[in-house]
Amino acid sequence: MEIRVLRGADVHDLLPMAECVDLMHRTMSAVSEGRVVLPLRSILVMPGDQGMMGNMPGYLGEPECFGIKLVSLMPRNKPPQYSSHLGLVLLFEIEHGQPVAIVDAAAITAIRTAAASGLATRLLAKPDASDLALLGAGEQASSHLDAMLSVRKLRRIRVWARDSSKAAAFAQTEGARHGVTIEVAQTPREAVLRADIICTVTKAREPILLGEWLEPGVHLNVVGSSIASAAEIDTPAVVKSRFFVDYRGSTINEGGEYLTALRAGAITSDHILAEIGEVANGSKVGRESPRDVTLYKSLGIAPQDLASAHYVLQKARAAGVGQIIDL
Ligand code: NDP
């Protein structure tokens, strides 16, 4: 039994952002059309706040395969030496159920998460959206910058981080990488002033973004808070948004901002207008007016990982990339 092992660098080479955004279009449509099997992920919480392990299994109908992403989230790890999500995507073929690939999960997670936000932005942001605010300056901020640049022509970019020296380092490194100027904002409020697109990509557990700051027409990708007890944006921000999600089942189970607003009686379950796959396949309407505030709540789902791993595996086989192990 031959298994191909693909490192993070292989994933970055073989999964360009623009291709992954298109892949997420197909994948999220398949999710919303029920062409996947997607159990809710389970989280193992280790004692003493040491960390967590996420177990994310799934089956894809097209390309047909199944597998699991196993990731650790260790709060004491310091980026950039350690990614926020460390682990493996294990991919199996469907005919005999043999494992065919072991893929670095950190790279897959970094790219597919931002690509899904890229899809949401392509579908929901104003066509002429050109002013981006990034809240957070870590790995997801970097991959979200790639994704936003791949779906909109950006004329102005600002980054805010709680440590402004990290925001400045991000602005310098990422600005040079993309050949763009990135301004450093001193506060989240300053960052989002006049923004057309806002990405929240922090580990904040309490809101860093308030609804009263949101201007008509803005699109938000709310990504960092991916457990039920965390909320990067406040309830007024949820209330004033046309609210779209990656997967309803995840949102009602672990969407921190949604659950907080629901418990407060500020919204009902009807507040979730659609999954992004329903907007992608044209069965639900996204933005209705240039003044709408649109919001994509990202929690991350296994089909995104499996589709990405499968895509990378096909390209790796064709290019002879990766290490083969024989079990
Ligand atoms: P990084 O560790 O690379 O970056 C985290 C960023 O959040 C840093 O800028 C950090 O600042 C900042 N931050 C940490 N705590 C706070 C706080 N209390 N208030 C404000 N800013 C804070 O992580 P990633 O970029 O990889 O991930 C960012 C978030 O996205 C994580 O919460 C992660 O779990 C989530 N995520 C969500 C996914 C999804 O599918 N929705 C997938 C992958 C990640 P500093 O450097 O000062 O600590």
mmCIF file of C-alpha atoms and ligand atoms in Angstrom:
data_model
loop_
_atom_site.group_PDB
_atom_site.id
_atom_site.type_symbol
_atom_site.label_atom_id
_atom_site.label_comp_id
_atom_site.label_asym_id
_atom_site.label_seq_id
_atom_site.Cartn_x
_atom_site.Cartn_y
_atom_site.Cartn_z
ATOM 1 C CA MET A 1 0.000 0.000 0.000
ATOM 2 C CA GLU A 2 1.612 3.234 -1.197
ATOM 3 C CA ILE A 3 0.990 6.506 0.609
ATOM 4 C CA ARG A 4 2.232 9.862 -0.667
ATOM 5 C CA VAL A 5 3.504 12.238 2.007
ATOM 6 C CA LEU A 6 3.190 15.930 1.139
ATOM 7 C CA ARG A 7 4.932 18.622 3.164
ATOM 8 C CA GLY A 8 3.684 22.137 3.817
ATOM 9 C CA ALA A 9 5.997 23.522 1.123
ATOM 10 C CA ASP A 10 4.504 21.075 -1.408
ATOM 11 C CA VAL A 11 1.009 22.251 -0.497
ATOM 12 C CA HIS A 12 1.970 25.910 -0.914
ATOM 13 C CA ASP A 13 3.500 25.128 -4.339
ATOM 14 C CA LEU A 14 0.587 23.032 -5.596
ATOM 15 C CA LEU A 15 -2.388 24.967 -4.194
ATOM 16 C CA PRO A 16 -2.257 28.572 -5.469
ATOM 17 C CA MET A 17 -4.859 30.794 -3.850
ATOM 18 C CA ALA A 18 -6.840 31.574 -7.014
ATOM 19 C CA GLU A 19 -7.169 27.858 -7.814
ATOM 20 C CA CYS A 20 -8.233 27.143 -4.245
ATOM 21 C CA VAL A 21 -10.958 29.840 -4.390
ATOM 22 C CA ASP A 22 -12.421 28.058 -7.441
ATOM 23 C CA LEU A 23 -12.046 24.727 -5.672
ATOM 24 C CA MET A 24 -13.954 26.136 -2.686
ATOM 25 C CA HIS A 25 -16.727 27.273 -5.057
ATOM 26 C CA ARG A 26 -17.207 23.654 -6.165
ATOM 27 C CA THR A 27 -16.733 22.253 -2.667
ATOM 28 C CA MET A 28 -19.089 24.595 -0.826
ATOM 29 C CA SER A 29 -21.746 24.079 -3.520
ATOM 30 C CA ALA A 30 -21.402 20.318 -2.965
ATOM 31 C CA VAL A 31 -21.759 20.814 0.808
ATOM 32 C CA SER A 32 -25.000 22.768 0.379
ATOM 33 C CA GLU A 33 -26.340 20.259 -2.156
ATOM 34 C CA GLY A 34 -25.799 17.365 0.270
ATOM 35 C CA ARG A 35 -23.103 15.691 -1.831
ATOM 36 C CA VAL A 36 -20.891 15.232 1.228
ATOM 37 C CA VAL A 37 -21.140 13.396 4.523
ATOM 38 C CA LEU A 38 -20.131 15.790 7.237
ATOM 39 C CA PRO A 39 -20.353 14.767 10.894
ATOM 40 C CA LEU A 40 -19.749 17.591 13.353
ATOM 41 C CA ARG A 41 -16.132 17.730 14.427
ATOM 42 C CA SER A 42 -15.228 16.546 17.891
ATOM 43 C CA ILE A 43 -12.772 18.391 20.098
ATOM 44 C CA LEU A 44 -10.609 16.720 22.705
ATOM 45 C CA VAL A 45 -9.746 19.251 25.407
ATOM 46 C CA MET A 46 -6.607 18.390 27.358
ATOM 47 C CA PRO A 47 -6.445 19.156 31.078
ATOM 48 C CA GLY A 48 -4.907 22.350 32.441
ATOM 49 C CA ASP A 49 -5.468 24.496 29.333
ATOM 50 C CA GLN A 50 -2.627 22.630 27.587
ATOM 51 C CA GLY A 51 -4.471 22.508 24.313
ATOM 52 C CA MET A 52 -7.014 20.767 22.136
ATOM 53 C CA MET A 53 -7.142 18.223 19.375
ATOM 54 C CA GLY A 54 -9.745 18.584 16.648
ATOM 55 C CA ASN A 55 -10.999 15.522 14.773
ATOM 56 C CA MET A 56 -12.656 16.407 11.475
ATOM 57 C CA PRO A 57 -13.835 13.439 9.393
ATOM 58 C CA GLY A 58 -15.744 13.623 6.129
ATOM 59 C CA TYR A 59 -16.720 12.037 2.825
ATOM 60 C CA LEU A 60 -16.802 13.806 -0.554
ATOM 61 C CA GLY A 61 -18.989 12.586 -3.402
ATOM 62 C CA GLU A 62 -16.968 14.366 -6.067
ATOM 63 C CA PRO A 63 -14.083 13.674 -6.337
ATOM 64 C CA GLU A 64 -15.087 10.605 -4.382
ATOM 65 C CA CYS A 65 -12.855 10.106 -1.356
ATOM 66 C CA PHE A 66 -12.968 10.237 2.411
ATOM 67 C CA GLY A 67 -10.663 11.049 5.244
ATOM 68 C CA ILE A 68 -10.004 13.086 8.330
ATOM 69 C CA LYS A 69 -8.079 16.131 9.446
ATOM 70 C CA LEU A 70 -6.444 15.776 12.849
ATOM 71 C CA VAL A 71 -5.094 18.999 14.303
ATOM 72 C CA SER A 72 -3.688 20.189 17.603
ATOM 73 C CA LEU A 73 -4.258 23.730 18.880
ATOM 74 C CA MET A 74 -1.743 24.524 21.617
ATOM 75 C CA PRO A 75 -2.214 27.951 23.228
ATOM 76 C CA ARG A 76 1.378 28.214 24.448
ATOM 77 C CA ASN A 77 2.845 27.776 20.943
ATOM 78 C CA LYS A 78 4.346 30.939 19.563
ATOM 79 C CA PRO A 79 3.853 31.766 15.869
ATOM 80 C CA PRO A 80 5.498 31.872 13.388
ATOM 81 C CA GLN A 81 7.578 28.911 14.597
ATOM 82 C CA TYR A 82 4.390 26.938 15.214
ATOM 83 C CA SER A 83 1.236 27.318 13.153
ATOM 84 C CA SER A 84 -2.053 27.697 15.080
ATOM 85 C CA HIS A 85 -3.203 24.344 13.618
ATOM 86 C CA LEU A 86 -0.619 21.530 13.535
ATOM 87 C CA GLY A 87 -1.422 18.135 12.167
ATOM 88 C CA LEU A 88 -2.306 15.913 9.265
ATOM 89 C CA VAL A 89 -4.943 15.404 6.639
ATOM 90 C CA LEU A 90 -5.318 11.663 5.974
ATOM 91 C CA LEU A 91 -6.933 10.913 2.616
ATOM 92 C CA PHE A 92 -8.429 7.510 1.646
ATOM 93 C CA GLU A 93 -9.485 6.204 -1.777
ATOM 94 C CA ILE A 94 -13.045 4.957 -2.100
ATOM 95 C CA GLU A 95 -12.698 1.611 -3.879
ATOM 96 C CA HIS A 96 -10.868 -0.353 -1.203
ATOM 97 C CA GLY A 97 -10.609 2.263 1.519
ATOM 98 C CA GLN A 98 -6.844 2.480 1.359
ATOM 99 C CA PRO A 99 -5.054 5.549 2.705
ATOM 100 C CA VAL A 100 -3.406 7.333 -0.227
ATOM 101 C CA ALA A 101 -2.001 10.553 1.204
ATOM 102 C CA ILE A 102 -0.722 12.194 4.361
ATOM 103 C CA VAL A 103 -0.722 15.953 3.913
ATOM 104 C CA ASP A 104 0.501 18.752 6.173
ATOM 105 C CA ALA A 105 -2.633 20.209 7.767
ATOM 106 C CA ALA A 106 -1.181 23.595 8.713
ATOM 107 C CA ALA A 107 -0.658 24.595 5.076
ATOM 108 C CA ILE A 108 -4.000 23.146 3.962
ATOM 109 C CA THR A 109 -5.791 25.007 6.784
ATOM 110 C CA ALA A 110 -4.052 28.299 6.071
ATOM 111 C CA ILE A 111 -4.932 28.219 2.373
ATOM 112 C CA ARG A 112 -8.411 26.643 2.320
ATOM 113 C CA THR A 113 -9.752 28.901 5.088
ATOM 114 C CA ALA A 114 -8.703 32.049 3.272
ATOM 115 C CA ALA A 115 -9.868 30.640 -0.064
ATOM 116 C CA ALA A 116 -13.347 30.055 1.390
ATOM 117 C CA SER A 117 -13.347 33.678 2.597
ATOM 118 C CA GLY A 118 -12.166 34.634 -0.887
ATOM 119 C CA LEU A 119 -15.178 32.846 -2.344
ATOM 120 C CA ALA A 120 -17.510 34.605 0.108
ATOM 121 C CA THR A 121 -15.940 37.950 -0.763
ATOM 122 C CA ARG A 122 -16.226 37.288 -4.483
ATOM 123 C CA LEU A 123 -19.928 36.479 -4.018
ATOM 124 C CA LEU A 124 -20.935 39.013 -1.367
ATOM 125 C CA ALA A 125 -18.676 42.087 -1.422
ATOM 126 C CA LYS A 126 -19.539 44.998 -3.676
ATOM 127 C CA PRO A 127 -18.024 44.443 -7.134
ATOM 128 C CA ASP A 128 -15.924 47.595 -6.733
ATOM 129 C CA ALA A 129 -14.812 46.834 -3.147
ATOM 130 C CA SER A 130 -11.222 48.066 -2.970
ATOM 131 C CA ASP A 131 -10.516 49.016 0.644
ATOM 132 C CA LEU A 132 -9.418 46.153 2.926
ATOM 133 C CA ALA A 133 -9.008 46.049 6.709
ATOM 134 C CA LEU A 134 -7.284 43.076 8.328
ATOM 135 C CA LEU A 135 -7.732 42.651 12.083
ATOM 136 C CA GLY A 136 -4.938 40.310 13.180
ATOM 137 C CA ALA A 137 -1.445 39.868 11.800
ATOM 138 C CA GLY A 138 -0.778 36.129 11.945
ATOM 139 C CA GLU A 139 -0.868 33.250 9.459
ATOM 140 C CA GLN A 140 -4.533 33.706 8.526
ATOM 141 C CA ALA A 141 -4.026 37.441 8.024
ATOM 142 C CA SER A 142 -1.299 36.609 5.523
ATOM 143 C CA SER A 143 -3.360 34.025 3.633
ATOM 144 C CA HIS A 144 -6.447 36.272 3.736
ATOM 145 C CA LEU A 145 -4.429 39.039 2.119
ATOM 146 C CA ASP A 146 -3.583 36.578 -0.710
ATOM 147 C CA ALA A 147 -7.236 35.634 -1.024
ATOM 148 C CA MET A 148 -8.586 39.196 -1.013
ATOM 149 C CA LEU A 149 -6.022 40.248 -3.620
ATOM 150 C CA SER A 150 -7.095 37.327 -5.786
ATOM 151 C CA VAL A 151 -10.803 38.288 -5.825
ATOM 152 C CA ARG A 152 -10.826 42.122 -5.753
ATOM 153 C CA LYS A 153 -8.632 44.917 -7.052
ATOM 154 C CA LEU A 154 -7.472 46.511 -3.791
ATOM 155 C CA ARG A 155 -6.421 50.153 -3.677
ATOM 156 C CA ARG A 156 -5.992 50.515 0.072
ATOM 157 C CA ILE A 157 -5.022 47.968 2.758
ATOM 158 C CA ARG A 158 -4.758 48.429 6.508
ATOM 159 C CA VAL A 159 -3.743 46.016 9.243
ATOM 160 C CA TRP A 160 -4.357 46.198 12.973
ATOM 161 C CA ALA A 161 -2.836 43.927 15.617
ATOM 162 C CA ARG A 162 -2.906 44.283 19.413
ATOM 163 C CA ASP A 163 0.893 44.604 19.288
ATOM 164 C CA SER A 164 1.516 47.365 16.767
ATOM 165 C CA SER A 165 5.129 46.280 16.201
ATOM 166 C CA LYS A 166 3.746 42.972 14.848
ATOM 167 C CA ALA A 167 1.341 44.881 12.624
ATOM 168 C CA ALA A 168 4.275 46.947 11.336
ATOM 169 C CA ALA A 169 6.341 43.808 10.654
ATOM 170 C CA PHE A 170 3.367 42.283 8.832
ATOM 171 C CA ALA A 171 2.891 45.450 6.769
ATOM 172 C CA GLN A 172 6.533 45.430 5.742
ATOM 173 C CA THR A 173 6.876 41.708 4.925
ATOM 174 C CA GLU A 174 3.523 41.251 3.241
ATOM 175 C CA GLY A 175 3.698 44.601 1.475
ATOM 176 C CA ALA A 176 7.040 43.583 -0.049
ATOM 177 C CA ARG A 177 5.737 40.097 -0.950
ATOM 178 C CA HIS A 178 2.799 41.507 -2.902
ATOM 179 C CA GLY A 179 4.281 44.811 -4.035
ATOM 180 C CA VAL A 180 1.595 46.823 -2.213
ATOM 181 C CA THR A 181 1.528 49.439 0.531
ATOM 182 C CA ILE A 182 -0.045 48.300 3.801
ATOM 183 C CA GLU A 183 -0.887 50.917 6.427
ATOM 184 C CA VAL A 184 -0.771 50.151 10.157
ATOM 185 C CA ALA A 185 -3.869 51.162 12.135
ATOM 186 C CA GLN A 186 -3.514 51.875 15.849
ATOM 187 C CA THR A 187 -7.017 50.654 16.758
ATOM 188 C CA PRO A 188 -9.563 48.272 15.208
ATOM 189 C CA ARG A 189 -11.900 51.235 14.783
ATOM 190 C CA GLU A 190 -9.303 53.164 12.807
ATOM 191 C CA ALA A 191 -8.629 50.060 10.678
ATOM 192 C CA VAL A 192 -12.247 49.562 9.625
ATOM 193 C CA LEU A 193 -13.065 53.223 8.908
ATOM 194 C CA ARG A 194 -14.283 53.388 5.266
ATOM 195 C CA ALA A 195 -13.351 49.715 4.658
ATOM 196 C CA ASP A 196 -15.259 47.778 1.986
ATOM 197 C CA ILE A 197 -13.958 44.412 3.221
ATOM 198 C CA ILE A 198 -13.037 43.469 6.798
ATOM 199 C CA CYS A 199 -11.378 40.183 7.773
ATOM 200 C CA THR A 200 -11.277 39.329 11.482
ATOM 201 C CA VAL A 201 -8.470 36.785 11.865
ATOM 202 C CA THR A 202 -7.460 36.966 15.526
ATOM 203 C CA LYS A 203 -7.496 34.614 18.496
ATOM 204 C CA ALA A 204 -9.598 37.119 20.471
ATOM 205 C CA ARG A 205 -12.284 35.536 22.643
ATOM 206 C CA GLU A 206 -14.119 38.832 23.234
ATOM 207 C CA PRO A 207 -15.322 41.240 20.543
ATOM 208 C CA ILE A 208 -12.675 43.432 18.946
ATOM 209 C CA LEU A 209 -15.095 44.803 16.345
ATOM 210 C CA LEU A 210 -18.295 46.686 17.190
ATOM 211 C CA GLY A 211 -21.387 46.937 15.036
ATOM 212 C CA GLU A 212 -21.624 50.698 15.583
ATOM 213 C CA TRP A 213 -18.415 51.107 13.540
ATOM 214 C CA LEU A 214 -19.727 49.288 10.465
ATOM 215 C CA GLU A 215 -20.582 51.448 7.493
ATOM 216 C CA PRO A 216 -23.197 50.612 4.838
ATOM 217 C CA GLY A 217 -21.938 48.356 2.070
ATOM 218 C CA VAL A 218 -19.123 46.648 3.962
ATOM 219 C CA HIS A 219 -18.472 42.893 3.725
ATOM 220 C CA LEU A 220 -17.039 40.981 6.701
ATOM 221 C CA ASN A 221 -15.256 37.637 6.847
ATOM 222 C CA VAL A 222 -15.410 36.562 10.519
ATOM 223 C CA VAL A 223 -12.872 33.774 10.781
ATOM 224 C CA GLY A 224 -10.813 33.790 13.959
ATOM 225 C CA SER A 225 -13.461 32.766 16.461
ATOM 226 C CA SER A 226 -14.003 29.130 15.562
ATOM 227 C CA ILE A 227 -15.328 27.785 18.865
ATOM 228 C CA ALA A 228 -18.646 28.424 20.627
ATOM 229 C CA SER A 229 -17.094 30.371 23.524
ATOM 230 C CA ALA A 230 -15.304 32.946 21.333
ATOM 231 C CA ALA A 231 -16.764 35.999 19.585
ATOM 232 C CA GLU A 232 -14.654 38.474 17.613
ATOM 233 C CA ILE A 233 -17.599 40.755 16.807
ATOM 234 C CA ASP A 234 -20.405 42.020 19.020
ATOM 235 C CA THR A 235 -24.137 41.320 18.792
ATOM 236 C CA PRO A 236 -25.043 44.643 17.092
ATOM 237 C CA ALA A 237 -22.623 43.693 14.294
ATOM 238 C CA VAL A 238 -24.419 40.366 13.892
ATOM 239 C CA VAL A 239 -27.834 42.063 13.977
ATOM 240 C CA LYS A 240 -27.052 44.601 11.259
ATOM 241 C CA SER A 241 -25.543 42.007 8.865
ATOM 242 C CA ARG A 242 -26.982 39.839 6.133
ATOM 243 C CA PHE A 243 -25.591 36.688 7.745
ATOM 244 C CA PHE A 244 -24.101 33.848 5.654
ATOM 245 C CA VAL A 245 -22.287 30.778 6.961
ATOM 246 C CA ASP A 246 -20.076 27.955 5.726
ATOM 247 C CA TYR A 247 -22.321 25.214 7.172
ATOM 248 C CA ARG A 248 -25.530 25.636 9.163
ATOM 249 C CA GLY A 249 -24.877 22.549 11.296
ATOM 250 C CA SER A 250 -21.593 23.996 12.538
ATOM 251 C CA THR A 251 -22.943 27.500 13.096
ATOM 252 C CA ILE A 252 -25.828 26.430 15.306
ATOM 253 C CA ASN A 253 -23.438 24.237 17.273
ATOM 254 C CA GLU A 254 -20.310 26.375 17.612
ATOM 255 C CA GLY A 255 -20.741 29.791 15.995
ATOM 256 C CA GLY A 256 -19.845 32.003 18.960
ATOM 257 C CA GLU A 257 -21.212 35.308 17.627
ATOM 258 C CA TYR A 258 -24.410 33.694 16.341
ATOM 259 C CA LEU A 259 -25.058 31.845 19.619
ATOM 260 C CA THR A 260 -24.389 34.950 21.730
ATOM 261 C CA ALA A 261 -26.840 37.032 19.678
ATOM 262 C CA LEU A 262 -29.422 34.234 19.732
ATOM 263 C CA ARG A 263 -29.194 33.788 23.515
ATOM 264 C CA ALA A 264 -29.594 37.547 23.982
ATOM 265 C CA GLY A 265 -32.824 37.404 21.964
ATOM 266 C CA ALA A 266 -31.348 39.861 19.443
ATOM 267 C CA ILE A 267 -31.868 37.466 16.497
ATOM 268 C CA THR A 268 -33.808 34.310 15.704
ATOM 269 C CA SER A 269 -32.542 31.236 13.872
ATOM 270 C CA ASP A 270 -33.889 32.816 10.646
ATOM 271 C CA HIS A 271 -30.967 35.222 10.844
ATOM 272 C CA ILE A 272 -28.829 32.673 8.945
ATOM 273 C CA LEU A 273 -29.853 33.595 5.405
ATOM 274 C CA ALA A 274 -27.908 30.902 3.592
ATOM 275 C CA GLU A 275 -24.815 28.769 3.397
ATOM 276 C CA ILE A 276 -22.207 30.226 1.073
ATOM 277 C CA GLY A 277 -22.630 27.160 -1.160
ATOM 278 C CA GLU A 278 -26.268 28.155 -1.735
ATOM 279 C CA VAL A 279 -25.153 31.586 -2.897
ATOM 280 C CA ALA A 280 -22.426 29.938 -5.015
ATOM 281 C CA ASN A 281 -24.916 27.674 -6.803
ATOM 282 C CA GLY A 282 -27.409 30.502 -7.289
ATOM 283 C CA SER A 283 -30.203 29.016 -5.170
ATOM 284 C CA LYS A 284 -30.050 31.856 -2.592
ATOM 285 C CA VAL A 285 -29.506 35.586 -2.965
ATOM 286 C CA GLY A 286 -26.391 37.178 -1.468
ATOM 287 C CA ARG A 287 -26.065 40.962 -1.477
ATOM 288 C CA GLU A 288 -29.307 42.758 -2.386
ATOM 289 C CA SER A 289 -28.153 46.376 -2.303
ATOM 290 C CA PRO A 290 -24.890 48.341 -2.278
ATOM 291 C CA ARG A 291 -25.780 49.471 1.247
ATOM 292 C CA ASP A 292 -26.142 45.954 2.698
ATOM 293 C CA VAL A 293 -23.692 44.863 5.356
ATOM 294 C CA THR A 294 -22.845 41.262 4.416
ATOM 295 C CA LEU A 295 -21.106 38.810 6.723
ATOM 296 C CA TYR A 296 -19.556 35.391 6.131
ATOM 297 C CA LYS A 297 -19.112 33.384 9.325
ATOM 298 C CA SER A 298 -16.334 30.849 8.854
ATOM 299 C CA LEU A 299 -15.875 27.905 11.190
ATOM 300 C CA GLY A 300 -14.061 25.566 8.836
ATOM 301 C CA ILE A 301 -15.291 22.170 7.670
ATOM 302 C CA ALA A 302 -13.684 18.865 6.667
ATOM 303 C CA PRO A 303 -14.788 18.916 2.988
ATOM 304 C CA GLN A 304 -12.597 22.000 2.516
ATOM 305 C CA ASP A 305 -9.608 20.008 3.804
ATOM 306 C CA LEU A 306 -10.372 16.836 1.877
ATOM 307 C CA ALA A 307 -11.029 18.625 -1.412
ATOM 308 C CA SER A 308 -7.775 20.564 -0.987
ATOM 309 C CA ALA A 309 -5.785 17.441 -0.096
ATOM 310 C CA HIS A 310 -7.260 15.548 -3.057
ATOM 311 C CA TYR A 311 -6.461 18.430 -5.416
ATOM 312 C CA VAL A 312 -2.893 18.645 -4.160
ATOM 313 C CA LEU A 313 -2.474 14.863 -4.411
ATOM 314 C CA GLN A 314 -3.517 14.805 -8.090
ATOM 315 C CA LYS A 315 -1.045 17.547 -8.937
ATOM 316 C CA ALA A 316 1.687 15.896 -6.849
ATOM 317 C CA ARG A 317 1.205 12.589 -8.655
ATOM 318 C CA ALA A 318 1.416 14.313 -12.048
ATOM 319 C CA ALA A 319 4.538 16.250 -11.058
ATOM 320 C CA GLY A 320 6.210 13.447 -9.123
ATOM 321 C CA VAL A 321 6.223 15.526 -5.931
ATOM 322 C CA GLY A 322 6.249 14.080 -2.414
ATOM 323 C CA GLN A 323 7.699 11.118 -0.632
ATOM 324 C CA ILE A 324 6.181 7.673 -1.132
ATOM 325 C CA ILE A 325 6.008 5.350 1.843
ATOM 326 C CA ASP A 326 5.036 1.713 1.557
ATOM 327 C CA LEU A 327 3.073 0.404 4.525
HETATM 328 P P1 NDP B 1 -1.801 33.173 14.548
HETATM 329 O O1 NDP B 1 -1.388 32.708 15.892
HETATM 330 O O2 NDP B 1 -0.843 33.073 13.417
HETATM 331 O O3 NDP B 1 -2.303 34.715 14.645
HETATM 332 C C1 NDP B 1 -3.219 35.075 15.630
HETATM 333 C C2 NDP B 1 -3.402 36.579 15.620
HETATM 334 O O4 NDP B 1 -4.398 36.897 16.621
HETATM 335 C C3 NDP B 1 -2.148 37.351 16.020
HETATM 336 O O5 NDP B 1 -2.142 38.589 15.329
HETATM 337 C C4 NDP B 1 -2.356 37.561 17.523
HETATM 338 O O6 NDP B 1 -1.641 38.626 18.086
HETATM 339 C C5 NDP B 1 -3.840 37.861 17.528
HETATM 340 N N1 NDP B 1 -4.441 37.740 18.852
HETATM 341 C C6 NDP B 1 -4.271 36.735 19.748
HETATM 342 N N2 NDP B 1 -5.049 36.967 20.834
HETATM 343 C C7 NDP B 1 -5.683 38.142 20.611
HETATM 344 C C8 NDP B 1 -6.589 38.925 21.372
HETATM 345 N N3 NDP B 1 -7.022 38.526 22.568
HETATM 346 N N4 NDP B 1 -7.042 40.090 20.835
HETATM 347 C C9 NDP B 1 -6.630 40.483 19.622
HETATM 348 N N5 NDP B 1 -5.747 39.804 18.852
HETATM 349 C C10 NDP B 1 -5.295 38.632 19.349
HETATM 350 O O7 NDP B 1 -3.145 32.358 14.211
HETATM 351 P P2 NDP B 1 -3.838 32.136 12.791
HETATM 352 O O8 NDP B 1 -3.685 33.366 11.999
HETATM 353 O O9 NDP B 1 -3.399 30.848 12.241
HETATM 354 O O10 NDP B 1 -5.360 31.946 13.251
HETATM 355 C C11 NDP B 1 -6.113 33.071 13.666
HETATM 356 C C12 NDP B 1 -7.447 32.589 14.227
HETATM 357 O O11 NDP B 1 -8.171 31.938 13.169
HETATM 358 C C13 NDP B 1 -7.322 31.541 15.341
HETATM 359 O O12 NDP B 1 -8.269 31.813 16.341
HETATM 360 C C14 NDP B 1 -7.662 30.224 14.648
HETATM 361 O O13 NDP B 1 -8.196 29.267 15.528
HETATM 362 C C15 NDP B 1 -8.680 30.694 13.630
HETATM 363 N N6 NDP B 1 -8.808 29.805 12.497
HETATM 364 C C16 NDP B 1 -10.054 29.637 11.956
HETATM 365 C C17 NDP B 1 -10.231 28.790 10.905
HETATM 366 C C18 NDP B 1 -11.573 28.626 10.271
HETATM 367 O O14 NDP B 1 -11.748 27.724 9.426
HETATM 368 N N7 NDP B 1 -12.530 29.474 10.579
HETATM 369 C C19 NDP B 1 -9.115 27.987 10.361
HETATM 370 C C20 NDP B 1 -7.830 28.330 10.932
HETATM 371 C C21 NDP B 1 -7.693 29.208 11.962
HETATM 372 P P3 NDP B 1 -0.292 38.332 18.979
HETATM 373 O O15 NDP B 1 0.772 38.013 17.971
HETATM 374 O O16 NDP B 1 -0.085 39.582 19.733
HETATM 375 O O17 NDP B 1 -0.604 37.148 19.865
#
